[in-house]
PDB file of C-alpha atoms in Angstrom:
ATOM      1  CA  GLN A   1      16.735 -27.557  12.741  1.00  0.00           C
ATOM      2  CA  GLY A   2      15.238 -23.823  12.265  1.00  0.00           C
ATOM      3  CA  GLN A   3      14.373 -23.731  16.162  1.00  0.00           C
ATOM      4  CA  LEU A   4      15.341 -20.955  18.200  1.00  0.00           C
ATOM      5  CA  ASP A   5      18.418 -23.448  20.042  1.00  0.00           C
ATOM      6  CA  GLY A   6      20.781 -21.858  17.753  1.00  0.00           C
ATOM      7  CA  GLU A   7      20.621 -24.251  14.674  1.00  0.00           C
ATOM      8  CA  LEU A   8      20.154 -23.127  11.275  1.00  0.00           C
ATOM      9  CA  ALA A   9      17.337 -22.590  10.036  1.00  0.00           C
ATOM     10  CA  GLU A  10      18.755 -23.190   6.705  1.00  0.00           C
ATOM     11  CA  HIS A  11      16.416 -20.840   4.471  1.00  0.00           C
ATOM     12  CA  LEU A  12      15.108 -17.720   5.977  1.00  0.00           C
ATOM     13  CA  HIS A  13      11.951 -16.101   4.814  1.00  0.00           C
ATOM     14  CA  VAL A  14       9.901 -13.468   6.576  1.00  0.00           C
ATOM     15  CA  GLY A  15       6.758 -12.303   6.216  1.00  0.00           C
ATOM     16  CA  ALA A  16       3.513 -11.733   3.695  1.00  0.00           C
ATOM     17  CA  ARG A  17       3.564 -14.774   1.395  1.00  0.00           C
ATOM     18  CA  LYS A  18       0.693 -13.738  -0.378  1.00  0.00           C
ATOM     19  CA  ARG A  19       0.359 -11.560  -3.734  1.00  0.00           C
ATOM     20  CA  TYR A  20       3.855  -9.599  -4.924  1.00  0.00           C
ATOM     21  CA  LYS A  21       5.317 -11.412  -1.621  1.00  0.00           C
ATOM     22  CA  ASP A  22       6.000 -14.434  -4.476  1.00  0.00           C
ATOM     23  CA  PHE A  23       5.724 -17.538  -2.355  1.00  0.00           C
ATOM     24  CA  THR A  24       5.294 -19.545  -5.076  1.00  0.00           C
ATOM     25  CA  THR A  25       8.610 -18.631  -6.393  1.00  0.00           C
ATOM     26  CA  ALA A  26      10.706 -18.986  -3.316  1.00  0.00           C
ATOM     27  CA  VAL A  27       8.806 -22.307  -2.535  1.00  0.00           C
ATOM     28  CA  ARG A  28       9.436 -23.408  -6.276  1.00  0.00           C
ATOM     29  CA  ALA A  29      13.390 -22.685  -5.783  1.00  0.00           C
ATOM     30  CA  PHE A  30      13.408 -24.988  -2.861  1.00  0.00           C
ATOM     31  CA  ALA A  31      12.256 -27.624  -4.299  1.00  0.00           C
ATOM     32  CA  ARG A  32      14.846 -27.270  -7.140  1.00  0.00           C
ATOM     33  CA  LEU A  33      17.661 -28.005  -4.404  1.00  0.00           C
ATOM     34  CA  GLN A  34      15.187 -30.756  -2.438  1.00  0.00           C
ATOM     35  CA  ARG A  35      15.522 -32.611  -6.779  1.00  0.00           C
ATOM     36  CA  ASP A  36      19.626 -31.740  -5.948  1.00  0.00           C
ATOM     37  CA  GLY A  37      20.067 -33.071  -2.981  1.00  0.00           C
ATOM     38  CA  PHE A  38      19.845 -30.730  -0.203  1.00  0.00           C
ATOM     39  CA  ASP A  39      18.035 -31.901   2.990  1.00  0.00           C
ATOM     40  CA  GLY A  40      17.779 -28.235   4.906  1.00  0.00           C
ATOM     41  CA  ASP A  41      14.265 -26.543   5.472  1.00  0.00           C
ATOM     42  CA  LEU A  42      12.680 -22.804   4.780  1.00  0.00           C
ATOM     43  CA  VAL A  43      11.130 -21.703   7.727  1.00  0.00           C
ATOM     44  CA  THR A  44       9.128 -18.591   6.838  1.00  0.00           C
ATOM     45  CA  VAL A  45       8.494 -16.419   9.399  1.00  0.00           C
ATOM     46  CA  THR A  46       4.724 -15.150   9.538  1.00  0.00           C
ATOM     47  CA  ARG A  47       1.818 -15.389  12.729  1.00  0.00           C
ATOM     48  CA  SER A  48      -0.266 -17.904   9.755  1.00  0.00           C
ATOM     49  CA  GLY A  49      -0.013 -21.469   9.196  1.00  0.00           C
ATOM     50  CA  PHE A  50      -0.130 -22.337   4.897  1.00  0.00           C
ATOM     51  CA  ASP A  51      -3.259 -22.357   3.481  1.00  0.00           C
ATOM     52  CA  ALA A  52      -4.614 -25.282   1.568  1.00  0.00           C
ATOM     53  CA  GLU A  53      -4.018 -23.569  -1.877  1.00  0.00           C
ATOM     54  CA  GLU A  54       0.079 -23.468  -0.518  1.00  0.00           C
ATOM     55  CA  ARG A  55       0.054 -26.801   0.886  1.00  0.00           C
ATOM     56  CA  ALA A  56      -1.487 -28.021  -2.256  1.00  0.00           C
ATOM     57  CA  LEU A  57       1.808 -26.344  -4.387  1.00  0.00           C
ATOM     58  CA  GLN A  58       4.083 -27.556  -1.958  1.00  0.00           C
ATOM     59  CA  ARG A  59       3.115 -31.427  -1.600  1.00  0.00           C
ATOM     60  CA  GLY A  60       2.123 -31.081  -5.340  1.00  0.00           C
ATOM     61  CA  LEU A  61       6.226 -30.504  -5.803  1.00  0.00           C
ATOM     62  CA  GLY A  62       7.352 -33.241  -3.350  1.00  0.00           C
ATOM     63  CA  LEU A  63       8.733 -31.100  -1.048  1.00  0.00           C
ATOM     64  CA  ARG A  64       9.263 -33.219   1.869  1.00  0.00           C
ATOM     65  CA  GLU A  65       7.171 -33.933   4.680  1.00  0.00           C
ATOM     66  CA  GLY A  66       8.015 -30.425   7.366  1.00  0.00           C
ATOM     67  CA  SER A  67      10.945 -28.631   5.020  1.00  0.00           C
ATOM     68  CA  VAL A  68       9.040 -25.983   4.139  1.00  0.00           C
ATOM     69  CA  ARG A  69       7.082 -24.339   7.652  1.00  0.00           C
ATOM     70  CA  THR A  70       6.159 -21.258   9.461  1.00  0.00           C
ATOM     71  CA  LEU A  71       7.060 -20.683  12.476  1.00  0.00           C
ATOM     72  CA  PRO A  72       5.591 -17.073  14.847  1.00  0.00           C
ATOM     73  CA  ALA A  73       8.599 -15.432  15.977  1.00  0.00           C
ATOM     74  CA  ASP A  74       8.646 -11.812  17.993  1.00  0.00           C
ATOM     75  CA  ASP A  75      11.743  -9.105  17.607  1.00  0.00           C
ATOM     76  CA  ARG A  76      14.251 -11.025  20.055  1.00  0.00           C
ATOM     77  CA  ALA A  77      12.982 -14.865  18.248  1.00  0.00           C
ATOM     78  CA  LEU A  78      13.966 -12.889  14.603  1.00  0.00           C
ATOM     79  CA  ALA A  79      16.921 -11.770  15.328  1.00  0.00           C
ATOM     80  CA  THR A  80      18.236 -14.915  16.601  1.00  0.00           C
ATOM     81  CA  LEU A  81      16.679 -16.620  13.493  1.00  0.00           C
ATOM     82  CA  TYR A  82      19.094 -13.784  11.001  1.00  0.00           C
ATOM     83  CA  ALA A  83      22.241 -14.765  12.812  1.00  0.00           C
ATOM     84  CA  HIS A  84      21.855 -18.746  12.410  1.00  0.00           C
ATOM     85  CA  ALA A  85      20.405 -19.059   8.979  1.00  0.00           C
ATOM     86  CA  ARG A  86      22.154 -19.678   5.876  1.00  0.00           C
ATOM     87  CA  GLY A  87      20.534 -16.668   3.893  1.00  0.00           C
ATOM     88  CA  LEU A  88      17.310 -15.039   3.416  1.00  0.00           C
ATOM     89  CA  VAL A  89      15.202 -15.603   1.004  1.00  0.00           C
ATOM     90  CA  VAL A  90      13.300 -12.649  -0.568  1.00  0.00           C
ATOM     91  CA  PRO A  91      11.090 -12.897  -3.735  1.00  0.00           C
ATOM     92  CA  SER A  92       9.395 -10.383  -3.731  1.00  0.00           C
ATOM     93  CA  ARG A  93       7.644  -8.557  -7.791  1.00  0.00           C
ATOM     94  CA  GLY A  94       8.943  -5.203  -5.457  1.00  0.00           C
ATOM     95  CA  GLU A  95       9.222  -3.756  -2.461  1.00  0.00           C
ATOM     96  CA  GLY A  96       8.846  -0.333  -0.318  1.00  0.00           C
ATOM     97  CA  PHE A  97      12.000  -0.912   1.239  1.00  0.00           C
ATOM     98  CA  GLY A  98      12.532  -3.954   2.352  1.00  0.00           C
ATOM     99  CA  ILE A  99      13.097  -3.567   6.074  1.00  0.00           C
ATOM    100  CA  PRO A 100      14.194  -7.437   6.111  1.00  0.00           C
ATOM    101  CA  ILE A 101      16.712  -7.067   3.746  1.00  0.00           C
ATOM    102  CA  VAL A 102      18.684  -4.613   6.117  1.00  0.00           C
ATOM    103  CA  GLU A 103      17.781  -6.346   9.567  1.00  0.00           C
ATOM    104  CA  ALA A 104      19.460  -9.768   7.606  1.00  0.00           C
ATOM    105  CA  MET A 105      21.937  -7.908   6.386  1.00  0.00           C
ATOM    106  CA  SER A 106      23.297  -6.359  10.005  1.00  0.00           C
ATOM    107  CA  LEU A 107      23.299  -9.185  11.623  1.00  0.00           C
ATOM    108  CA  GLY A 108      24.797 -11.424   9.756  1.00  0.00           C
ATOM    109  CA  CYS A 109      22.819 -13.325   7.596  1.00  0.00           C
ATOM    110  CA  PRO A 110      23.303 -13.419   3.574  1.00  0.00           C
ATOM    111  CA  VAL A 111      21.241 -12.492   1.189  1.00  0.00           C
ATOM    112  CA  ALA A 112      18.711 -13.463  -2.535  1.00  0.00           C
ATOM    113  CA  CYS A 113      16.805 -11.729  -3.171  1.00  0.00           C
ATOM    114  CA  MET A 114      14.974 -10.438  -6.832  1.00  0.00           C
ATOM    115  CA  ARG A 115      16.457  -7.569  -8.911  1.00  0.00           C
ATOM    116  CA  VAL A 116      13.190  -6.023  -7.933  1.00  0.00           C
ATOM    117  CA  ILE A 117      12.328  -2.207  -7.030  1.00  0.00           C
ATOM    118  CA  GLY A 118      13.041  -1.833  -3.236  1.00  0.00           C
ATOM    119  CA  CYS A 119      14.913  -5.418  -2.925  1.00  0.00           C
ATOM    120  CA  ALA A 120      17.998  -4.398  -5.137  1.00  0.00           C
ATOM    121  CA  GLU A 121      18.408  -0.713  -4.442  1.00  0.00           C
ATOM    122  CA  VAL A 122      18.268  -1.764  -0.285  1.00  0.00           C
ATOM    123  CA  ALA A 123      21.069  -4.572  -1.355  1.00  0.00           C
ATOM    124  CA  GLY A 124      23.220  -3.139  -3.709  1.00  0.00           C
ATOM    125  CA  ASP A 125      25.945  -5.492  -4.039  1.00  0.00           C
ATOM    126  CA  ALA A 126      25.691  -6.963  -0.759  1.00  0.00           C
ATOM    127  CA  ALA A 127      23.434  -9.732  -2.022  1.00  0.00           C
ATOM    128  CA  LEU A 128      22.449 -12.645  -4.631  1.00  0.00           C
ATOM    129  CA  LEU A 129      20.546 -10.967  -7.320  1.00  0.00           C
ATOM    130  CA  ALA A 130      17.784 -12.964  -9.573  1.00  0.00           C
ATOM    131  CA  ASP A 131      15.278 -12.202 -11.940  1.00  0.00           C
ATOM    132  CA  ALA A 132      11.047 -12.105  -9.953  1.00  0.00           C
ATOM    133  CA  GLY A 133      10.174 -15.296 -10.913  1.00  0.00           C
ATOM    134  CA  ASP A 134      13.103 -16.494 -11.991  1.00  0.00           C
ATOM    135  CA  ASP A 135      12.945 -20.185  -9.597  1.00  0.00           C
ATOM    136  CA  ALA A 136      16.267 -21.192 -11.164  1.00  0.00           C
ATOM    137  CA  THR A 137      18.421 -18.786  -9.974  1.00  0.00           C
ATOM    138  CA  LEU A 138      17.045 -18.096  -6.758  1.00  0.00           C
ATOM    139  CA  ALA A 139      17.719 -21.646  -6.481  1.00  0.00           C
ATOM    140  CA  ALA A 140      20.766 -21.401  -7.562  1.00  0.00           C
ATOM    141  CA  ASN A 141      21.294 -18.607  -5.293  1.00  0.00           C
ATOM    142  CA  LEU A 142      20.409 -20.291  -2.707  1.00  0.00           C
ATOM    143  CA  ALA A 143      22.586 -23.147  -2.948  1.00  0.00           C
ATOM    144  CA  GLU A 144      26.039 -20.712  -2.937  1.00  0.00           C
ATOM    145  CA  LEU A 145      23.983 -19.742   0.762  1.00  0.00           C
ATOM    146  CA  ALA A 146      23.995 -23.100   2.054  1.00  0.00           C
ATOM    147  CA  GLY A 147      27.587 -23.700   1.666  1.00  0.00           C
ATOM    148  CA  ASP A 148      30.939 -22.145   3.297  1.00  0.00           C
ATOM    149  CA  THR A 149      31.176 -20.759  -0.221  1.00  0.00           C
ATOM    150  CA  PRO A 150      34.096 -18.316  -0.093  1.00  0.00           C
ATOM    151  CA  ARG A 151      30.671 -15.793  -2.030  1.00  0.00           C
ATOM    152  CA  ARG A 152      28.544 -16.680   0.521  1.00  0.00           C
ATOM    153  CA  ALA A 153      31.646 -15.201   2.923  1.00  0.00           C
ATOM    154  CA  GLU A 154      31.879 -12.232   0.848  1.00  0.00           C
ATOM    155  CA  CYS A 155      27.599 -11.709   0.599  1.00  0.00           C
ATOM    156  CA  ILE A 156      27.618 -10.973   4.416  1.00  0.00           C
ATOM    157  CA  ALA A 157      30.147  -8.687   4.335  1.00  0.00           C
ATOM    158  CA  ARG A 158      29.287  -7.033   2.655  1.00  0.00           C
ATOM    159  CA  GLY A 159      26.126  -7.437   3.513  1.00  0.00           C
ATOM    160  CA  ASN A 160      27.597  -6.038   7.242  1.00  0.00           C
ATOM    161  CA  ARG A 161      29.334  -2.636   5.691  1.00  0.00           C
ATOM    162  CA  ARG A 162      25.400  -2.391   3.898  1.00  0.00           C
ATOM    163  CA  ALA A 163      23.746  -2.398   6.808  1.00  0.00           C
ATOM    164  CA  LYS A 164      25.643   0.508   8.435  1.00  0.00           C
ATOM    165  CA  GLU A 165      24.835   2.779   5.552  1.00  0.00           C
ATOM    166  CA  LEU A 166      21.252   2.268   5.824  1.00  0.00           C
ATOM    167  CA  SER A 167      21.721   2.338   9.316  1.00  0.00           C
ATOM    168  CA  TRP A 168      18.903   5.428  11.132  1.00  0.00           C
ATOM    169  CA  GLU A 169      21.699   6.729  12.247  1.00  0.00           C
ATOM    170  CA  SER A 170      23.261   7.126   8.629  1.00  0.00           C
ATOM    171  CA  ALA A 171      19.950   7.703   7.194  1.00  0.00           C
ATOM    172  CA  ALA A 172      20.039  11.055   9.825  1.00  0.00           C
ATOM    173  CA  ARG A 173      23.223  11.894   9.233  1.00  0.00           C
ATOM    174  CA  SER A 174      22.288  12.529   4.749  1.00  0.00           C
ATOM    175  CA  TYR A 175      18.751  13.504   6.008  1.00  0.00           C
ATOM    176  CA  LEU A 176      20.718  16.504   7.835  1.00  0.00           C
ATOM    177  CA  ARG A 177      22.823  17.345   4.984  1.00  0.00           C
ATOM    178  CA  MET A 178      19.896  17.725   3.166  1.00  0.00           C
ATOM    179  CA  VAL A 179      18.979  20.124   5.098  1.00  0.00           C
ATOM    180  CA  ARG A 180      21.996  22.218   5.715  1.00  0.00           C
ATOM    181  CA  GLY A 181      22.658  22.105   1.786  1.00  0.00           C
ATOM    182  CA  LEU A 182      19.023  24.014   1.243  1.00  0.00           C
ATOM    183  CA  VAL A 183      19.779  26.438   3.911  1.00  0.00           C
ATOM    184  CA  ASP A 184      22.983  27.080   1.835  1.00  0.00           C
ATOM    185  CA  LEU A 185      20.738  27.334  -1.286  1.00  0.00           C
ATOM    186  CA  SER A 186      18.342  30.637   0.450  1.00  0.00           C
TER     187      SER A 186
END
């Protein structure tokens, strides 16, 4: 699963894994899912493989061999992964803007992220949220996205609307309105 041939990646993580990105929380949440019988995968799209600490964490949590893996992907391949994933997981403790969240939502991939600056604002009401570091709630949210549930369908629909609100075209229109407002004040 999770290959570029259109099969489901199950759950997808995009980008760096260290420091404030808190990939450890995603792995712990995923381990909870596996203990509850989930047999899907967690794919992290990045150019670097797992370091010794990350491999030790996965072994220590008893994760199924190969169920958490890295996959490099260019923009086209990433779009395919988003379109076929059960959900995007963003475990960050803070983000500048959260571009992967918008990318995922625009391609019909529901999002589970943290209730932190840069994630909650970007996701709006379109994502399932957990507090930073809360792997139990994140696991429950990922389980919700893994099934064909009404809540998953709702996240996809809301995500599509939210992505349109956050498009470059929408940003340009807002900026133009702001500039016109400033000109009118002069």
